């Protein structure tokens, strides 16, 4: 093929995902991602209402911790399900569990029961999110793989705005229960339609035993780092993060030597391009999660109202969504450049917030605020540029027998990146003035150090993205020849 010829991927359009032959599957898979993403942000909004209504403040941190840990376990189950179990069966189970967990939460008389519901709900949500990637190769021709990944990336971006908005509708009194109860019929309908609208997917996984030690260590790492995000004491946060890193390191060490692997071959060896793609996904999410403190800094340092800060922070999600659709039209060399450009853009944008957001702007001067707003938008835009191409690269590099492992790992790595990012951000701001001395002075210091330090992992994504270009092409070529 000459450089002037268009490949099938060049001519494919994202709108082909909504063509009649694949529309039902697109709606089912997109719906699974939407449930996972939106529910994550709805809960963050209604959690205070739950505590005011039924109590349980000391247990509040487990609401998110259990959900994330169970979601990781659910994504792992997609790859480690019993032999002969089809993806459609797992989809039905995931939708039923999500509905059941939502029902438990909606009827819960106390916080411990809410936690049970969140664990059940999280397992189903994690399975549904992982299935969206696992089904891609069975639903769409290869030229549409990148477009499907683009759609799912856009859903995550939109959900960061939609979730809190929906949560706000159910924040009064006992209305929080409606936020769960409305989801129950959606889950039931998805479970009923799954076998009818999703294609049969051959269980072509390689034979092997369940890697119990790796799974246990991974879940421990997720729980420890999630707990770190809820603790106020900086020293305790650091200890929990350190323990989580040790658990993750042990998991990777066992994974590298074990015959029963949790991850696809090469995923823990940096010399393999696959490992570097997963590293980029992890680090992109880690850096992006620093946005959890943006509303506070907008309100404290720039005199913005809570409502205004919410809409401005949503620009991060808007940037992700717009970039996903823009970048989704690229392929070949331009797609590889988009990965590098996205990593560079997120890193520079995060670093810019260390200067422009970390300002005493009580008067709300637009001249001072505008560069910070642009940095927020571009931080999300950078992730959106790279995301779909990273997912597609994974699906092309990995052998067919390990596709389910690779798909499940995408959701797992994404969740880990967010959890580590939130915990690390908490350690940074608490150590650099947010609490002591606090106020404007402490806020400026905390904002500066947060984004300056969180930009550093972004440099790692840039280096990794440059390193996978040639080696990734070679691996894809070998896979295509096979």
PDB file of N, CA, C and O in Angstrom, residues 33 36-37 41 68 72 129 132-133 152-153 156-157 278 281-286 288-289 320 383 387 391 407-421:
ATOM      1  N   UNK A  33     -20.787   0.356  29.533  1.00  0.00           N
ATOM      2  CA  UNK A  33     -19.788   1.360  29.920  1.00  0.00           C
ATOM      3  C   UNK A  33     -20.458   2.543  30.609  1.00  0.00           C
ATOM      4  O   UNK A  33     -19.967   3.076  31.609  1.00  0.00           O
ATOM      5  N   UNK A  36     -21.390   1.810  34.278  1.00  0.00           N
ATOM      6  CA  UNK A  36     -20.213   1.830  35.155  1.00  0.00           C
ATOM      7  C   UNK A  36     -19.753   3.261  35.414  1.00  0.00           C
ATOM      8  O   UNK A  36     -19.563   3.677  36.563  1.00  0.00           O
ATOM      9  N   UNK A  37     -19.600   4.021  34.350  1.00  0.00           N
ATOM     10  CA  UNK A  37     -19.033   5.361  34.479  1.00  0.00           C
ATOM     11  C   UNK A  37     -19.971   6.317  35.205  1.00  0.00           C
ATOM     12  O   UNK A  37     -19.565   7.029  36.137  1.00  0.00           O
ATOM     13  N   UNK A  41     -19.797   8.422  39.263  1.00  0.00           N
ATOM     14  CA  UNK A  41     -19.883   9.848  39.585  1.00  0.00           C
ATOM     15  C   UNK A  41     -21.173  10.214  40.309  1.00  0.00           C
ATOM     16  O   UNK A  41     -21.199  11.176  41.084  1.00  0.00           O
ATOM     17  N   UNK A  68     -14.755   0.052  43.677  1.00  0.00           N
ATOM     18  CA  UNK A  68     -13.598  -0.030  42.781  1.00  0.00           C
ATOM     19  C   UNK A  68     -12.957  -1.407  42.851  1.00  0.00           C
ATOM     20  O   UNK A  68     -12.628  -2.015  41.826  1.00  0.00           O
ATOM     21  N   UNK A  72     -12.741  -4.142  39.740  1.00  0.00           N
ATOM     22  CA  UNK A  72     -11.517  -4.777  39.254  1.00  0.00           C
ATOM     23  C   UNK A  72     -11.692  -6.293  39.226  1.00  0.00           C
ATOM     24  O   UNK A  72     -11.309  -6.964  38.251  1.00  0.00           O
ATOM     25  N   UNK A 129     -17.976  -3.254  31.877  1.00  0.00           N
ATOM     26  CA  UNK A 129     -16.991  -2.365  31.260  1.00  0.00           C
ATOM     27  C   UNK A 129     -15.930  -3.154  30.509  1.00  0.00           C
ATOM     28  O   UNK A 129     -15.534  -2.790  29.395  1.00  0.00           O
ATOM     29  N   UNK A 132     -17.094  -4.582  27.112  1.00  0.00           N
ATOM     30  CA  UNK A 132     -17.184  -3.663  25.971  1.00  0.00           C
ATOM     31  C   UNK A 132     -15.963  -3.787  25.073  1.00  0.00           C
ATOM     32  O   UNK A 132     -16.067  -3.673  23.845  1.00  0.00           O
ATOM     33  N   UNK A 133     -14.800  -4.047  25.672  1.00  0.00           N
ATOM     34  CA  UNK A 133     -13.582  -4.242  24.883  1.00  0.00           C
ATOM     35  C   UNK A 133     -13.452  -5.694  24.416  1.00  0.00           C
ATOM     36  O   UNK A 133     -12.986  -5.960  23.313  1.00  0.00           O
ATOM     37  N   UNK A 152     -16.373   4.496  23.346  1.00  0.00           N
ATOM     38  CA  UNK A 152     -16.336   4.186  24.773  1.00  0.00           C
ATOM     39  C   UNK A 152     -15.552   5.250  25.533  1.00  0.00           C
ATOM     40  O   UNK A 152     -15.897   5.593  26.671  1.00  0.00           O
ATOM     41  N   UNK A 153     -14.510   5.777  24.923  1.00  0.00           N
ATOM     42  CA  UNK A 153     -13.754   6.859  25.564  1.00  0.00           C
ATOM     43  C   UNK A 153     -14.629   8.092  25.719  1.00  0.00           C
ATOM     44  O   UNK A 153     -14.592   8.773  26.749  1.00  0.00           O
ATOM     45  N   UNK A 156     -16.980   7.794  28.683  1.00  0.00           N
ATOM     46  CA  UNK A 156     -16.337   8.108  29.965  1.00  0.00           C
ATOM     47  C   UNK A 156     -16.246   9.612  30.159  1.00  0.00           C
ATOM     48  O   UNK A 156     -16.479  10.136  31.254  1.00  0.00           O
ATOM     49  N   UNK A 157     -15.913  10.331  29.090  1.00  0.00           N
ATOM     50  CA  UNK A 157     -15.820  11.781  29.205  1.00  0.00           C
ATOM     51  C   UNK A 157     -17.153  12.424  29.532  1.00  0.00           C
ATOM     52  O   UNK A 157     -17.257  13.264  30.434  1.00  0.00           O
ATOM     53  N   UNK A 278       0.123  -0.432  28.330  1.00  0.00           N
ATOM     54  CA  UNK A 278      -0.589  -0.455  29.610  1.00  0.00           C
ATOM     55  C   UNK A 278      -0.030   0.604  30.564  1.00  0.00           C
ATOM     56  O   UNK A 278      -0.785   1.235  31.317  1.00  0.00           O
ATOM     57  N   UNK A 281      -1.557   3.928  29.681  1.00  0.00           N
ATOM     58  CA  UNK A 281      -2.944   4.021  30.135  1.00  0.00           C
ATOM     59  C   UNK A 281      -2.992   4.311  31.631  1.00  0.00           C
ATOM     60  O   UNK A 281      -3.727   5.202  32.096  1.00  0.00           O
ATOM     61  N   UNK A 282      -2.193   3.574  32.398  1.00  0.00           N
ATOM     62  CA  UNK A 282      -2.147   3.775  33.849  1.00  0.00           C
ATOM     63  C   UNK A 282      -1.736   5.205  34.187  1.00  0.00           C
ATOM     64  O   UNK A 282      -2.372   5.883  35.014  1.00  0.00           O
ATOM     65  N   UNK A 283      -0.690   5.691  33.550  1.00  0.00           N
ATOM     66  CA  UNK A 283      -0.145   6.998  33.909  1.00  0.00           C
ATOM     67  C   UNK A 283      -1.028   8.134  33.422  1.00  0.00           C
ATOM     68  O   UNK A 283      -1.157   9.167  34.095  1.00  0.00           O
ATOM     69  N   UNK A 284      -1.647   7.976  32.257  1.00  0.00           N
ATOM     70  CA  UNK A 284      -2.593   8.995  31.789  1.00  0.00           C
ATOM     71  C   UNK A 284      -3.714   9.195  32.801  1.00  0.00           C
ATOM     72  O   UNK A 284      -4.095  10.329  33.124  1.00  0.00           O
ATOM     73  N   UNK A 285      -4.245   8.091  33.332  1.00  0.00           N
ATOM     74  CA  UNK A 285      -5.321   8.194  34.316  1.00  0.00           C
ATOM     75  C   UNK A 285      -4.809   8.748  35.637  1.00  0.00           C
ATOM     76  O   UNK A 285      -5.499   9.516  36.309  1.00  0.00           O
ATOM     77  N   UNK A 286      -3.592   8.373  36.023  1.00  0.00           N
ATOM     78  CA  UNK A 286      -3.024   8.879  37.265  1.00  0.00           C
ATOM     79  C   UNK A 286      -2.913  10.399  37.227  1.00  0.00           C
ATOM     80  O   UNK A 286      -3.302  11.098  38.170  1.00  0.00           O
ATOM     81  N   UNK A 288      -4.522  12.510  35.178  1.00  0.00           N
ATOM     82  CA  UNK A 288      -5.824  13.140  34.986  1.00  0.00           C
ATOM     83  C   UNK A 288      -6.601  13.239  36.289  1.00  0.00           C
ATOM     84  O   UNK A 288      -7.374  14.188  36.486  1.00  0.00           O
ATOM     85  N   UNK A 289      -6.412  12.274  37.191  1.00  0.00           N
ATOM     86  CA  UNK A 289      -7.178  12.251  38.436  1.00  0.00           C
ATOM     87  C   UNK A 289      -6.831  13.410  39.355  1.00  0.00           C
ATOM     88  O   UNK A 289      -7.553  13.672  40.323  1.00  0.00           O
ATOM     89  N   UNK A 320     -11.824  15.588  26.754  1.00  0.00           N
ATOM     90  CA  UNK A 320     -11.657  14.159  26.477  1.00  0.00           C
ATOM     91  C   UNK A 320     -12.621  13.725  25.367  1.00  0.00           C
ATOM     92  O   UNK A 320     -12.236  13.058  24.410  1.00  0.00           O
ATOM     93  N   UNK A 383      -5.772  13.234  26.858  1.00  0.00           N
ATOM     94  CA  UNK A 383      -6.153  11.844  27.106  1.00  0.00           C
ATOM     95  C   UNK A 383      -7.040  11.333  25.980  1.00  0.00           C
ATOM     96  O   UNK A 383      -6.865  10.215  25.481  1.00  0.00           O
ATOM     97  N   UNK A 387      -6.380   7.841  23.739  1.00  0.00           N
ATOM     98  CA  UNK A 387      -7.042   6.698  24.356  1.00  0.00           C
ATOM     99  C   UNK A 387      -7.435   5.602  23.363  1.00  0.00           C
ATOM    100  O   UNK A 387      -7.063   4.441  23.506  1.00  0.00           O
ATOM    101  N   UNK A 391      -6.052   1.559  23.001  1.00  0.00           N
ATOM    102  CA  UNK A 391      -6.899   0.365  23.102  1.00  0.00           C
ATOM    103  C   UNK A 391      -6.760  -0.493  21.851  1.00  0.00           C
ATOM    104  O   UNK A 391      -6.601  -1.723  21.921  1.00  0.00           O
ATOM    105  N   UNK A 407      -8.371  -7.458  27.224  1.00  0.00           N
ATOM    106  CA  UNK A 407      -9.529  -6.572  27.351  1.00  0.00           C
ATOM    107  C   UNK A 407      -9.840  -6.291  28.815  1.00  0.00           C
ATOM    108  O   UNK A 407     -10.120  -5.150  29.194  1.00  0.00           O
ATOM    109  N   UNK A 408      -9.812  -7.343  29.642  1.00  0.00           N
ATOM    110  CA  UNK A 408     -10.081  -7.161  31.071  1.00  0.00           C
ATOM    111  C   UNK A 408      -9.028  -6.271  31.714  1.00  0.00           C
ATOM    112  O   UNK A 408      -9.335  -5.451  32.590  1.00  0.00           O
ATOM    113  N   UNK A 409      -7.786  -6.410  31.280  1.00  0.00           N
ATOM    114  CA  UNK A 409      -6.697  -5.632  31.863  1.00  0.00           C
ATOM    115  C   UNK A 409      -6.847  -4.143  31.590  1.00  0.00           C
ATOM    116  O   UNK A 409      -6.365  -3.316  32.374  1.00  0.00           O
ATOM    117  N   UNK A 410      -7.510  -3.782  30.496  1.00  0.00           N
ATOM    118  CA  UNK A 410      -7.705  -2.362  30.183  1.00  0.00           C
ATOM    119  C   UNK A 410      -8.490  -1.695  31.311  1.00  0.00           C
ATOM    120  O   UNK A 410      -8.091  -0.648  31.833  1.00  0.00           O
ATOM    121  N   UNK A 411      -9.623  -2.296  31.681  1.00  0.00           N
ATOM    122  CA  UNK A 411     -10.440  -1.740  32.759  1.00  0.00           C
ATOM    123  C   UNK A 411      -9.699  -1.773  34.086  1.00  0.00           C
ATOM    124  O   UNK A 411      -9.775  -0.825  34.878  1.00  0.00           O
ATOM    125  N   UNK A 412      -8.971  -2.853  34.345  1.00  0.00           N
ATOM    126  CA  UNK A 412      -8.225  -2.981  35.588  1.00  0.00           C
ATOM    127  C   UNK A 412      -7.163  -1.893  35.714  1.00  0.00           C
ATOM    128  O   UNK A 412      -7.045  -1.214  36.746  1.00  0.00           O
ATOM    129  N   UNK A 413      -6.380  -1.703  34.662  1.00  0.00           N
ATOM    130  CA  UNK A 413      -5.314  -0.696  34.687  1.00  0.00           C
ATOM    131  C   UNK A 413      -5.896   0.708  34.797  1.00  0.00           C
ATOM    132  O   UNK A 413      -5.364   1.568  35.509  1.00  0.00           O
ATOM    133  N   UNK A 414      -7.007   0.957  34.113  1.00  0.00           N
ATOM    134  CA  UNK A 414      -7.670   2.256  34.202  1.00  0.00           C
ATOM    135  C   UNK A 414      -8.108   2.546  35.640  1.00  0.00           C
ATOM    136  O   UNK A 414      -7.893   3.652  36.157  1.00  0.00           O
ATOM    137  N   UNK A 415      -8.705   1.555  36.295  1.00  0.00           N
ATOM    138  CA  UNK A 415      -9.146   1.730  37.682  1.00  0.00           C
ATOM    139  C   UNK A 415      -7.963   1.940  38.620  1.00  0.00           C
ATOM    140  O   UNK A 415      -8.014   2.785  39.528  1.00  0.00           O
ATOM    141  N   UNK A 416      -6.892   1.188  38.402  1.00  0.00           N
ATOM    142  CA  UNK A 416      -5.695   1.351  39.234  1.00  0.00           C
ATOM    143  C   UNK A 416      -5.100   2.747  39.082  1.00  0.00           C
ATOM    144  O   UNK A 416      -4.691   3.373  40.067  1.00  0.00           O
ATOM    145  N   UNK A 417      -5.039   3.225  37.854  1.00  0.00           N
ATOM    146  CA  UNK A 417      -4.489   4.556  37.620  1.00  0.00           C
ATOM    147  C   UNK A 417      -5.281   5.626  38.348  1.00  0.00           C
ATOM    148  O   UNK A 417      -4.707   6.538  38.970  1.00  0.00           O
ATOM    149  N   UNK A 418      -6.611   5.522  38.295  1.00  0.00           N
ATOM    150  CA  UNK A 418      -7.457   6.499  38.982  1.00  0.00           C
ATOM    151  C   UNK A 418      -7.281   6.412  40.493  1.00  0.00           C
ATOM    152  O   UNK A 418      -7.203   7.436  41.179  1.00  0.00           O
ATOM    153  N   UNK A 419      -7.221   5.186  41.024  1.00  0.00           N
ATOM    154  CA  UNK A 419      -7.092   5.017  42.472  1.00  0.00           C
ATOM    155  C   UNK A 419      -5.760   5.549  42.976  1.00  0.00           C
ATOM    156  O   UNK A 419      -5.691   6.270  43.985  1.00  0.00           O
ATOM    157  N   UNK A 420      -4.678   5.207  42.282  1.00  0.00           N
ATOM    158  CA  UNK A 420      -3.367   5.705  42.687  1.00  0.00           C
ATOM    159  C   UNK A 420      -3.285   7.220  42.522  1.00  0.00           C
ATOM    160  O   UNK A 420      -2.682   7.917  43.352  1.00  0.00           O
ATOM    161  N   UNK A 421      -3.885   7.748  41.470  1.00  0.00           N
ATOM    162  CA  UNK A 421      -3.860   9.189  41.246  1.00  0.00           C
ATOM    163  C   UNK A 421      -4.556   9.948  42.353  1.00  0.00           C
ATOM    164  O   UNK A 421      -4.044  10.962  42.848  1.00  0.00           O
TER     165      UNK A 421
END
